[in-house]
Amino acid sequence: MSAALTPLPIRLFCDLATPQTRIDLNRNAAPSFYRGDDIEIDIGIGENGSLLTPLASSGAGGIGSVTAQLFAIQNDPNPPMMSCTVAAAGMNLGLTQSEWNSDTAPFYHAAFLFPNSQTSLISLNGAPSANYWLRMTAQTTDSPSKVITLLDGPITVKDGPITAGSSPAAPYGYFRIYTVGGHLVPQILDTTTGLYHTVAILNDGGVLTLQLSDQGY
């Protein structure tokens, strides 16, 4: 039988007691991925080292959905660079401790899928790698619902040698595609401030000109 080639998931145990703990159990290392890859993040939800099982999907304390988001920095006021939400109907709420320990299918509470069309948009500013901020949350079925942080901390995004460029001798502006107000926009780096400014087209009486935003990101 031929072996199938599939992405090795980033496998994370989300411990409510220590949400800052981030170890990829499939690699025994801090979580990371390559820009431009299709990636999968599998999670198990627990507390004090033990899996919470079974998870409820209704009533007080039930899980309505879980969300994984990637931000530029920890306190980023902008929309996430990547985001994926899995509703309770798409989760494996009956996952047992033994299934999680032995990595036996179905081996996670939820799986987040990010296609390369999303991961390829992450800017590394010419560096071989950069740290971004991974945040995972759950929304409960309480009334009113609650948002609970499951995991929160840095994740490394790597670039391959084909696309990693050498540092320029002069302080040229770097270019990136970013999300502002829910829209993908081109931005150019002001190397004197370290901030990116959005590029827009201004129509002044039928004359089209390029304009840089005053606000930096």
PDB file of C-alpha atoms in Angstrom:
ATOM      1  CA  MET A   1       0.000   0.000   0.000  1.00  0.00           C
ATOM      2  CA  SER A   2       1.318   3.459  -0.919  1.00  0.00           C
ATOM      3  CA  ALA A   3       1.885   5.955   1.872  1.00  0.00           C
ATOM      4  CA  ALA A   4      -0.066   9.220   1.712  1.00  0.00           C
ATOM      5  CA  LEU A   5       1.807  12.488   2.089  1.00  0.00           C
ATOM      6  CA  THR A   6      -0.096  14.872   4.361  1.00  0.00           C
ATOM      7  CA  PRO A   7       0.988  17.867   6.493  1.00  0.00           C
ATOM      8  CA  LEU A   8       2.228  16.873   9.944  1.00  0.00           C
ATOM      9  CA  PRO A   9      -0.096  18.867  12.213  1.00  0.00           C
ATOM     10  CA  ILE A  10       1.078  21.234  14.905  1.00  0.00           C
ATOM     11  CA  ARG A  11      -0.296  19.389  17.958  1.00  0.00           C
ATOM     12  CA  LEU A  12      -0.978  21.545  21.011  1.00  0.00           C
ATOM     13  CA  PHE A  13      -2.354  20.787  24.460  1.00  0.00           C
ATOM     14  CA  CYS A  14      -4.338  23.834  25.582  1.00  0.00           C
ATOM     15  CA  ASP A  15      -4.079  23.841  29.369  1.00  0.00           C
ATOM     16  CA  LEU A  16      -6.494  26.316  30.979  1.00  0.00           C
ATOM     17  CA  ALA A  17      -4.188  26.490  34.008  1.00  0.00           C
ATOM     18  CA  THR A  18      -1.162  27.507  31.891  1.00  0.00           C
ATOM     19  CA  PRO A  19      -2.406  28.977  28.579  1.00  0.00           C
ATOM     20  CA  GLN A  20       1.066  30.405  27.898  1.00  0.00           C
ATOM     21  CA  THR A  21       2.510  26.878  27.506  1.00  0.00           C
ATOM     22  CA  ARG A  22       3.097  26.105  23.806  1.00  0.00           C
ATOM     23  CA  ILE A  23       4.772  22.821  22.879  1.00  0.00           C
ATOM     24  CA  ASP A  24       4.182  21.107  19.542  1.00  0.00           C
ATOM     25  CA  LEU A  25       3.804  17.519  20.740  1.00  0.00           C
ATOM     26  CA  ASN A  26       4.459  16.130  17.245  1.00  0.00           C
ATOM     27  CA  ARG A  27       7.904  17.771  17.157  1.00  0.00           C
ATOM     28  CA  ASN A  28       8.641  18.253  20.882  1.00  0.00           C
ATOM     29  CA  ALA A  29       9.480  21.885  20.191  1.00  0.00           C
ATOM     30  CA  ALA A  30       7.977  25.357  20.213  1.00  0.00           C
ATOM     31  CA  PRO A  31       5.323  25.678  17.483  1.00  0.00           C
ATOM     32  CA  SER A  32       6.435  26.888  14.060  1.00  0.00           C
ATOM     33  CA  PHE A  33       5.525  26.549  10.395  1.00  0.00           C
ATOM     34  CA  TYR A  34       6.812  27.531   6.954  1.00  0.00           C
ATOM     35  CA  ARG A  35       5.249  30.454   5.170  1.00  0.00           C
ATOM     36  CA  GLY A  36       3.430  29.225   2.064  1.00  0.00           C
ATOM     37  CA  ASP A  37       2.684  25.764   3.501  1.00  0.00           C
ATOM     38  CA  ASP A  38      -0.773  24.306   4.056  1.00  0.00           C
ATOM     39  CA  ILE A  39      -0.846  23.822   7.820  1.00  0.00           C
ATOM     40  CA  GLU A  40      -3.079  22.100  10.349  1.00  0.00           C
ATOM     41  CA  ILE A  41      -3.195  22.797  14.079  1.00  0.00           C
ATOM     42  CA  ASP A  42      -4.741  20.067  16.249  1.00  0.00           C
ATOM     43  CA  ILE A  43      -5.672  20.826  19.851  1.00  0.00           C
ATOM     44  CA  GLY A  44      -6.692  19.027  22.996  1.00  0.00           C
ATOM     45  CA  ILE A  45      -8.335  21.086  25.757  1.00  0.00           C
ATOM     46  CA  GLY A  46      -7.560  20.353  29.394  1.00  0.00           C
ATOM     47  CA  GLU A  47      -6.639  21.692  32.792  1.00  0.00           C
ATOM     48  CA  ASN A  48      -3.645  20.993  35.027  1.00  0.00           C
ATOM     49  CA  GLY A  49      -2.249  18.463  32.559  1.00  0.00           C
ATOM     50  CA  SER A  50      -5.441  16.393  32.183  1.00  0.00           C
ATOM     51  CA  LEU A  51      -7.796  16.378  29.231  1.00  0.00           C
ATOM     52  CA  LEU A  52     -11.331  17.681  29.831  1.00  0.00           C
ATOM     53  CA  THR A  53     -13.563  14.831  28.681  1.00  0.00           C
ATOM     54  CA  PRO A  54     -16.253  14.634  27.543  1.00  0.00           C
ATOM     55  CA  LEU A  55     -16.822  18.277  26.620  1.00  0.00           C
ATOM     56  CA  ALA A  56     -20.381  19.608  26.717  1.00  0.00           C
ATOM     57  CA  SER A  57     -21.873  21.396  23.705  1.00  0.00           C
ATOM     58  CA  SER A  58     -24.804  23.074  25.440  1.00  0.00           C
ATOM     59  CA  GLY A  59     -25.821  24.709  28.703  1.00  0.00           C
ATOM     60  CA  ALA A  60     -23.544  26.430  31.211  1.00  0.00           C
ATOM     61  CA  GLY A  61     -19.924  25.661  30.435  1.00  0.00           C
ATOM     62  CA  GLY A  62     -20.646  24.060  27.075  1.00  0.00           C
ATOM     63  CA  ILE A  63     -18.455  24.856  24.073  1.00  0.00           C
ATOM     64  CA  GLY A  64     -20.085  26.663  21.175  1.00  0.00           C
ATOM     65  CA  SER A  65     -16.926  27.094  19.106  1.00  0.00           C
ATOM     66  CA  VAL A  66     -13.135  27.429  19.228  1.00  0.00           C
ATOM     67  CA  THR A  67     -11.034  29.921  17.279  1.00  0.00           C
ATOM     68  CA  ALA A  68      -7.332  30.107  16.357  1.00  0.00           C
ATOM     69  CA  GLN A  69      -5.908  33.473  15.300  1.00  0.00           C
ATOM     70  CA  LEU A  70      -2.482  34.791  14.294  1.00  0.00           C
ATOM     71  CA  PHE A  71      -1.597  38.393  15.152  1.00  0.00           C
ATOM     72  CA  ALA A  72       1.440  40.517  14.345  1.00  0.00           C
ATOM     73  CA  ILE A  73       2.108  41.211  18.053  1.00  0.00           C
ATOM     74  CA  GLN A  74       0.546  40.357  21.399  1.00  0.00           C
ATOM     75  CA  ASN A  75      -1.481  43.554  21.788  1.00  0.00           C
ATOM     76  CA  ASP A  76      -2.200  44.085  18.091  1.00  0.00           C
ATOM     77  CA  PRO A  77      -5.275  46.357  17.650  1.00  0.00           C
ATOM     78  CA  ASN A  78      -5.642  45.234  14.022  1.00  0.00           C
ATOM     79  CA  PRO A  79      -7.667  42.262  12.759  1.00  0.00           C
ATOM     80  CA  PRO A  80      -5.839  38.903  12.828  1.00  0.00           C
ATOM     81  CA  MET A  81      -3.520  37.981   9.980  1.00  0.00           C
ATOM     82  CA  MET A  82      -5.100  34.507   9.901  1.00  0.00           C
ATOM     83  CA  SER A  83      -8.213  33.199  11.615  1.00  0.00           C
ATOM     84  CA  CYS A  84     -10.101  29.898  11.711  1.00  0.00           C
ATOM     85  CA  THR A  85     -13.185  28.984  13.764  1.00  0.00           C
ATOM     86  CA  VAL A  86     -14.510  25.475  14.373  1.00  0.00           C
ATOM     87  CA  ALA A  87     -18.071  25.123  15.662  1.00  0.00           C
ATOM     88  CA  ALA A  88     -18.971  22.514  18.268  1.00  0.00           C
ATOM     89  CA  ALA A  89     -20.646  20.431  15.547  1.00  0.00           C
ATOM     90  CA  GLY A  90     -17.255  20.057  13.865  1.00  0.00           C
ATOM     91  CA  MET A  91     -15.367  19.137  17.051  1.00  0.00           C
ATOM     92  CA  ASN A  92     -14.632  15.746  18.608  1.00  0.00           C
ATOM     93  CA  LEU A  93     -16.126  16.493  22.024  1.00  0.00           C
ATOM     94  CA  GLY A  94     -15.954  12.851  23.124  1.00  0.00           C
ATOM     95  CA  LEU A  95     -12.157  12.619  22.865  1.00  0.00           C
ATOM     96  CA  THR A  96     -10.767  10.450  25.683  1.00  0.00           C
ATOM     97  CA  GLN A  97      -7.523  10.817  27.604  1.00  0.00           C
ATOM     98  CA  SER A  98      -6.198   7.532  26.214  1.00  0.00           C
ATOM     99  CA  GLU A  99      -6.977   8.565  22.614  1.00  0.00           C
ATOM    100  CA  TRP A 100      -5.151  11.850  23.155  1.00  0.00           C
ATOM    101  CA  ASN A 101      -2.172  10.183  24.851  1.00  0.00           C
ATOM    102  CA  SER A 102      -1.784   7.543  22.144  1.00  0.00           C
ATOM    103  CA  ASP A 103      -2.551   9.942  19.279  1.00  0.00           C
ATOM    104  CA  THR A 104      -5.279   7.538  18.141  1.00  0.00           C
ATOM    105  CA  ALA A 105      -7.861   8.745  15.630  1.00  0.00           C
ATOM    106  CA  PRO A 106      -9.975  10.716  16.222  1.00  0.00           C
ATOM    107  CA  PHE A 107      -7.089  12.272  18.148  1.00  0.00           C
ATOM    108  CA  TYR A 108      -8.042  15.916  18.800  1.00  0.00           C
ATOM    109  CA  HIS A 109     -10.841  18.096  20.114  1.00  0.00           C
ATOM    110  CA  ALA A 110     -10.563  20.402  17.091  1.00  0.00           C
ATOM    111  CA  ALA A 111      -8.434  20.844  13.965  1.00  0.00           C
ATOM    112  CA  PHE A 112      -7.736  24.270  12.444  1.00  0.00           C
ATOM    113  CA  LEU A 113      -6.858  24.278   8.725  1.00  0.00           C
ATOM    114  CA  PHE A 114      -4.968  27.172   7.142  1.00  0.00           C
ATOM    115  CA  PRO A 115      -4.370  26.927   3.356  1.00  0.00           C
ATOM    116  CA  ASN A 116      -1.177  28.199   1.752  1.00  0.00           C
ATOM    117  CA  SER A 117      -3.202  31.071   0.253  1.00  0.00           C
ATOM    118  CA  GLN A 118      -3.313  32.470   3.803  1.00  0.00           C
ATOM    119  CA  THR A 119       0.118  31.502   5.112  1.00  0.00           C
ATOM    120  CA  SER A 120       1.867  32.874   2.006  1.00  0.00           C
ATOM    121  CA  LEU A 121       0.598  36.389   2.800  1.00  0.00           C
ATOM    122  CA  ILE A 122       2.563  36.605   6.046  1.00  0.00           C
ATOM    123  CA  SER A 123       5.427  39.081   5.711  1.00  0.00           C
ATOM    124  CA  LEU A 124       8.883  38.274   7.074  1.00  0.00           C
ATOM    125  CA  ASN A 125      10.454  41.551   5.889  1.00  0.00           C
ATOM    126  CA  GLY A 126      13.332  39.704   4.236  1.00  0.00           C
ATOM    127  CA  ALA A 127      14.235  37.784   7.407  1.00  0.00           C
ATOM    128  CA  PRO A 128      14.572  33.970   7.442  1.00  0.00           C
ATOM    129  CA  SER A 129      11.985  33.777  10.257  1.00  0.00           C
ATOM    130  CA  ALA A 130       9.835  35.965  12.503  1.00  0.00           C
ATOM    131  CA  ASN A 131       7.788  35.536  15.658  1.00  0.00           C
ATOM    132  CA  TYR A 132       4.077  36.272  15.568  1.00  0.00           C
ATOM    133  CA  TRP A 133       1.368  35.848  18.199  1.00  0.00           C
ATOM    134  CA  LEU A 134      -0.917  32.798  18.319  1.00  0.00           C
ATOM    135  CA  ARG A 135      -4.146  33.120  20.292  1.00  0.00           C
ATOM    136  CA  MET A 136      -6.737  30.385  20.769  1.00  0.00           C
ATOM    137  CA  THR A 137     -10.076  31.012  22.422  1.00  0.00           C
ATOM    138  CA  ALA A 138     -13.304  29.170  23.152  1.00  0.00           C
ATOM    139  CA  GLN A 139     -16.788  30.647  23.160  1.00  0.00           C
ATOM    140  CA  THR A 140     -19.175  28.999  25.604  1.00  0.00           C
ATOM    141  CA  THR A 141     -22.880  28.307  25.322  1.00  0.00           C
ATOM    142  CA  ASP A 142     -23.658  30.128  28.575  1.00  0.00           C
ATOM    143  CA  SER A 143     -26.188  32.938  28.517  1.00  0.00           C
ATOM    144  CA  PRO A 144     -24.550  35.364  28.045  1.00  0.00           C
ATOM    145  CA  SER A 145     -21.713  33.490  26.355  1.00  0.00           C
ATOM    146  CA  LYS A 146     -18.141  33.736  27.631  1.00  0.00           C
ATOM    147  CA  VAL A 147     -14.837  33.931  25.766  1.00  0.00           C
ATOM    148  CA  ILE A 148     -12.070  31.856  27.391  1.00  0.00           C
ATOM    149  CA  THR A 149      -8.398  31.945  26.397  1.00  0.00           C
ATOM    150  CA  LEU A 150      -7.126  28.429  25.698  1.00  0.00           C
ATOM    151  CA  LEU A 151      -3.593  29.238  24.523  1.00  0.00           C
ATOM    152  CA  ASP A 152      -1.689  32.487  24.045  1.00  0.00           C
ATOM    153  CA  GLY A 153       1.916  33.076  22.986  1.00  0.00           C
ATOM    154  CA  PRO A 154       4.511  33.380  20.208  1.00  0.00           C
ATOM    155  CA  ILE A 155       4.712  31.120  17.172  1.00  0.00           C
ATOM    156  CA  THR A 156       7.591  31.186  14.687  1.00  0.00           C
ATOM    157  CA  VAL A 157       6.985  31.559  10.947  1.00  0.00           C
ATOM    158  CA  LYS A 158       9.904  30.397   8.792  1.00  0.00           C
ATOM    159  CA  ASP A 159      10.891  31.149   5.215  1.00  0.00           C
ATOM    160  CA  GLY A 160      12.723  28.890   2.792  1.00  0.00           C
ATOM    161  CA  PRO A 161      16.098  29.753   1.221  1.00  0.00           C
ATOM    162  CA  ILE A 162      14.499  30.364  -2.185  1.00  0.00           C
ATOM    163  CA  THR A 163      12.427  33.326  -1.003  1.00  0.00           C
ATOM    164  CA  ALA A 164      14.647  34.643   1.810  1.00  0.00           C
ATOM    165  CA  GLY A 165      16.501  37.688   0.492  1.00  0.00           C
ATOM    166  CA  SER A 166      19.722  39.234   1.721  1.00  0.00           C
ATOM    167  CA  SER A 167      19.600  42.500   3.640  1.00  0.00           C
ATOM    168  CA  PRO A 168      19.929  45.554   1.389  1.00  0.00           C
ATOM    169  CA  ALA A 169      22.907  47.862   1.800  1.00  0.00           C
ATOM    170  CA  ALA A 170      20.629  50.893   1.890  1.00  0.00           C
ATOM    171  CA  PRO A 171      17.453  51.271   4.002  1.00  0.00           C
ATOM    172  CA  TYR A 172      14.977  50.462   1.226  1.00  0.00           C
ATOM    173  CA  GLY A 173      11.278  50.304   2.076  1.00  0.00           C
ATOM    174  CA  TYR A 174       9.870  46.800   2.520  1.00  0.00           C
ATOM    175  CA  PHE A 175       6.517  45.794   1.059  1.00  0.00           C
ATOM    176  CA  ARG A 176       3.832  43.578   2.582  1.00  0.00           C
ATOM    177  CA  ILE A 177       0.185  42.625   2.171  1.00  0.00           C
ATOM    178  CA  TYR A 178      -1.740  43.170   5.413  1.00  0.00           C
ATOM    179  CA  THR A 179      -5.279  43.111   6.777  1.00  0.00           C
ATOM    180  CA  VAL A 180      -6.750  46.493   7.748  1.00  0.00           C
ATOM    181  CA  GLY A 181     -10.434  46.819   8.546  1.00  0.00           C
ATOM    182  CA  GLY A 182     -11.026  43.308   7.260  1.00  0.00           C
ATOM    183  CA  HIS A 183      -9.504  44.055   3.826  1.00  0.00           C
ATOM    184  CA  LEU A 184      -6.172  42.983   2.311  1.00  0.00           C
ATOM    185  CA  VAL A 185      -4.121  46.087   1.471  1.00  0.00           C
ATOM    186  CA  PRO A 186      -0.535  46.757   0.289  1.00  0.00           C
ATOM    187  CA  GLN A 187       1.741  48.530   2.772  1.00  0.00           C
ATOM    188  CA  ILE A 188       5.267  49.990   2.612  1.00  0.00           C
ATOM    189  CA  LEU A 189       7.676  50.182   5.549  1.00  0.00           C
ATOM    190  CA  ASP A 190       8.995  53.531   6.772  1.00  0.00           C
ATOM    191  CA  THR A 191      12.443  52.422   7.972  1.00  0.00           C
ATOM    192  CA  THR A 192      12.865  55.556  10.103  1.00  0.00           C
ATOM    193  CA  THR A 193       9.886  54.673  12.320  1.00  0.00           C
ATOM    194  CA  GLY A 194       9.506  50.925  11.751  1.00  0.00           C
ATOM    195  CA  LEU A 195       5.843  51.457  10.830  1.00  0.00           C
ATOM    196  CA  TYR A 196       4.021  50.348   7.677  1.00  0.00           C
ATOM    197  CA  HIS A 197       1.802  52.763   5.719  1.00  0.00           C
ATOM    198  CA  THR A 198      -1.085  51.701   3.508  1.00  0.00           C
ATOM    199  CA  VAL A 199      -0.839  52.407  -0.238  1.00  0.00           C
ATOM    200  CA  ALA A 200      -4.029  53.687  -1.856  1.00  0.00           C
ATOM    201  CA  ILE A 201      -5.094  55.167  -5.195  1.00  0.00           C
ATOM    202  CA  LEU A 202      -6.491  58.731  -5.014  1.00  0.00           C
ATOM    203  CA  ASN A 203      -8.766  59.952  -7.805  1.00  0.00           C
ATOM    204  CA  ASP A 204      -8.395  63.747  -7.920  1.00  0.00           C
ATOM    205  CA  GLY A 205     -10.627  65.043 -10.698  1.00  0.00           C
ATOM    206  CA  GLY A 206      -9.892  62.060 -12.883  1.00  0.00           C
ATOM    207  CA  VAL A 207      -6.162  62.133 -12.175  1.00  0.00           C
ATOM    208  CA  LEU A 208      -5.023  58.951 -10.423  1.00  0.00           C
ATOM    209  CA  THR A 209      -2.172  59.215  -7.918  1.00  0.00           C
ATOM    210  CA  LEU A 210      -0.685  56.919  -5.303  1.00  0.00           C
ATOM    211  CA  GLN A 211      -1.136  57.969  -1.698  1.00  0.00           C
ATOM    212  CA  LEU A 212       0.415  56.728   1.565  1.00  0.00           C
ATOM    213  CA  SER A 213      -1.705  56.773   4.699  1.00  0.00           C
ATOM    214  CA  ASP A 214      -0.653  59.011   7.591  1.00  0.00           C
ATOM    215  CA  GLN A 215      -1.372  56.263  10.108  1.00  0.00           C
ATOM    216  CA  GLY A 216       1.358  53.692  10.566  1.00  0.00           C
ATOM    217  CA  TYR A 217       0.905  50.067  11.619  1.00  0.00           C
TER     218      TYR A 217
END
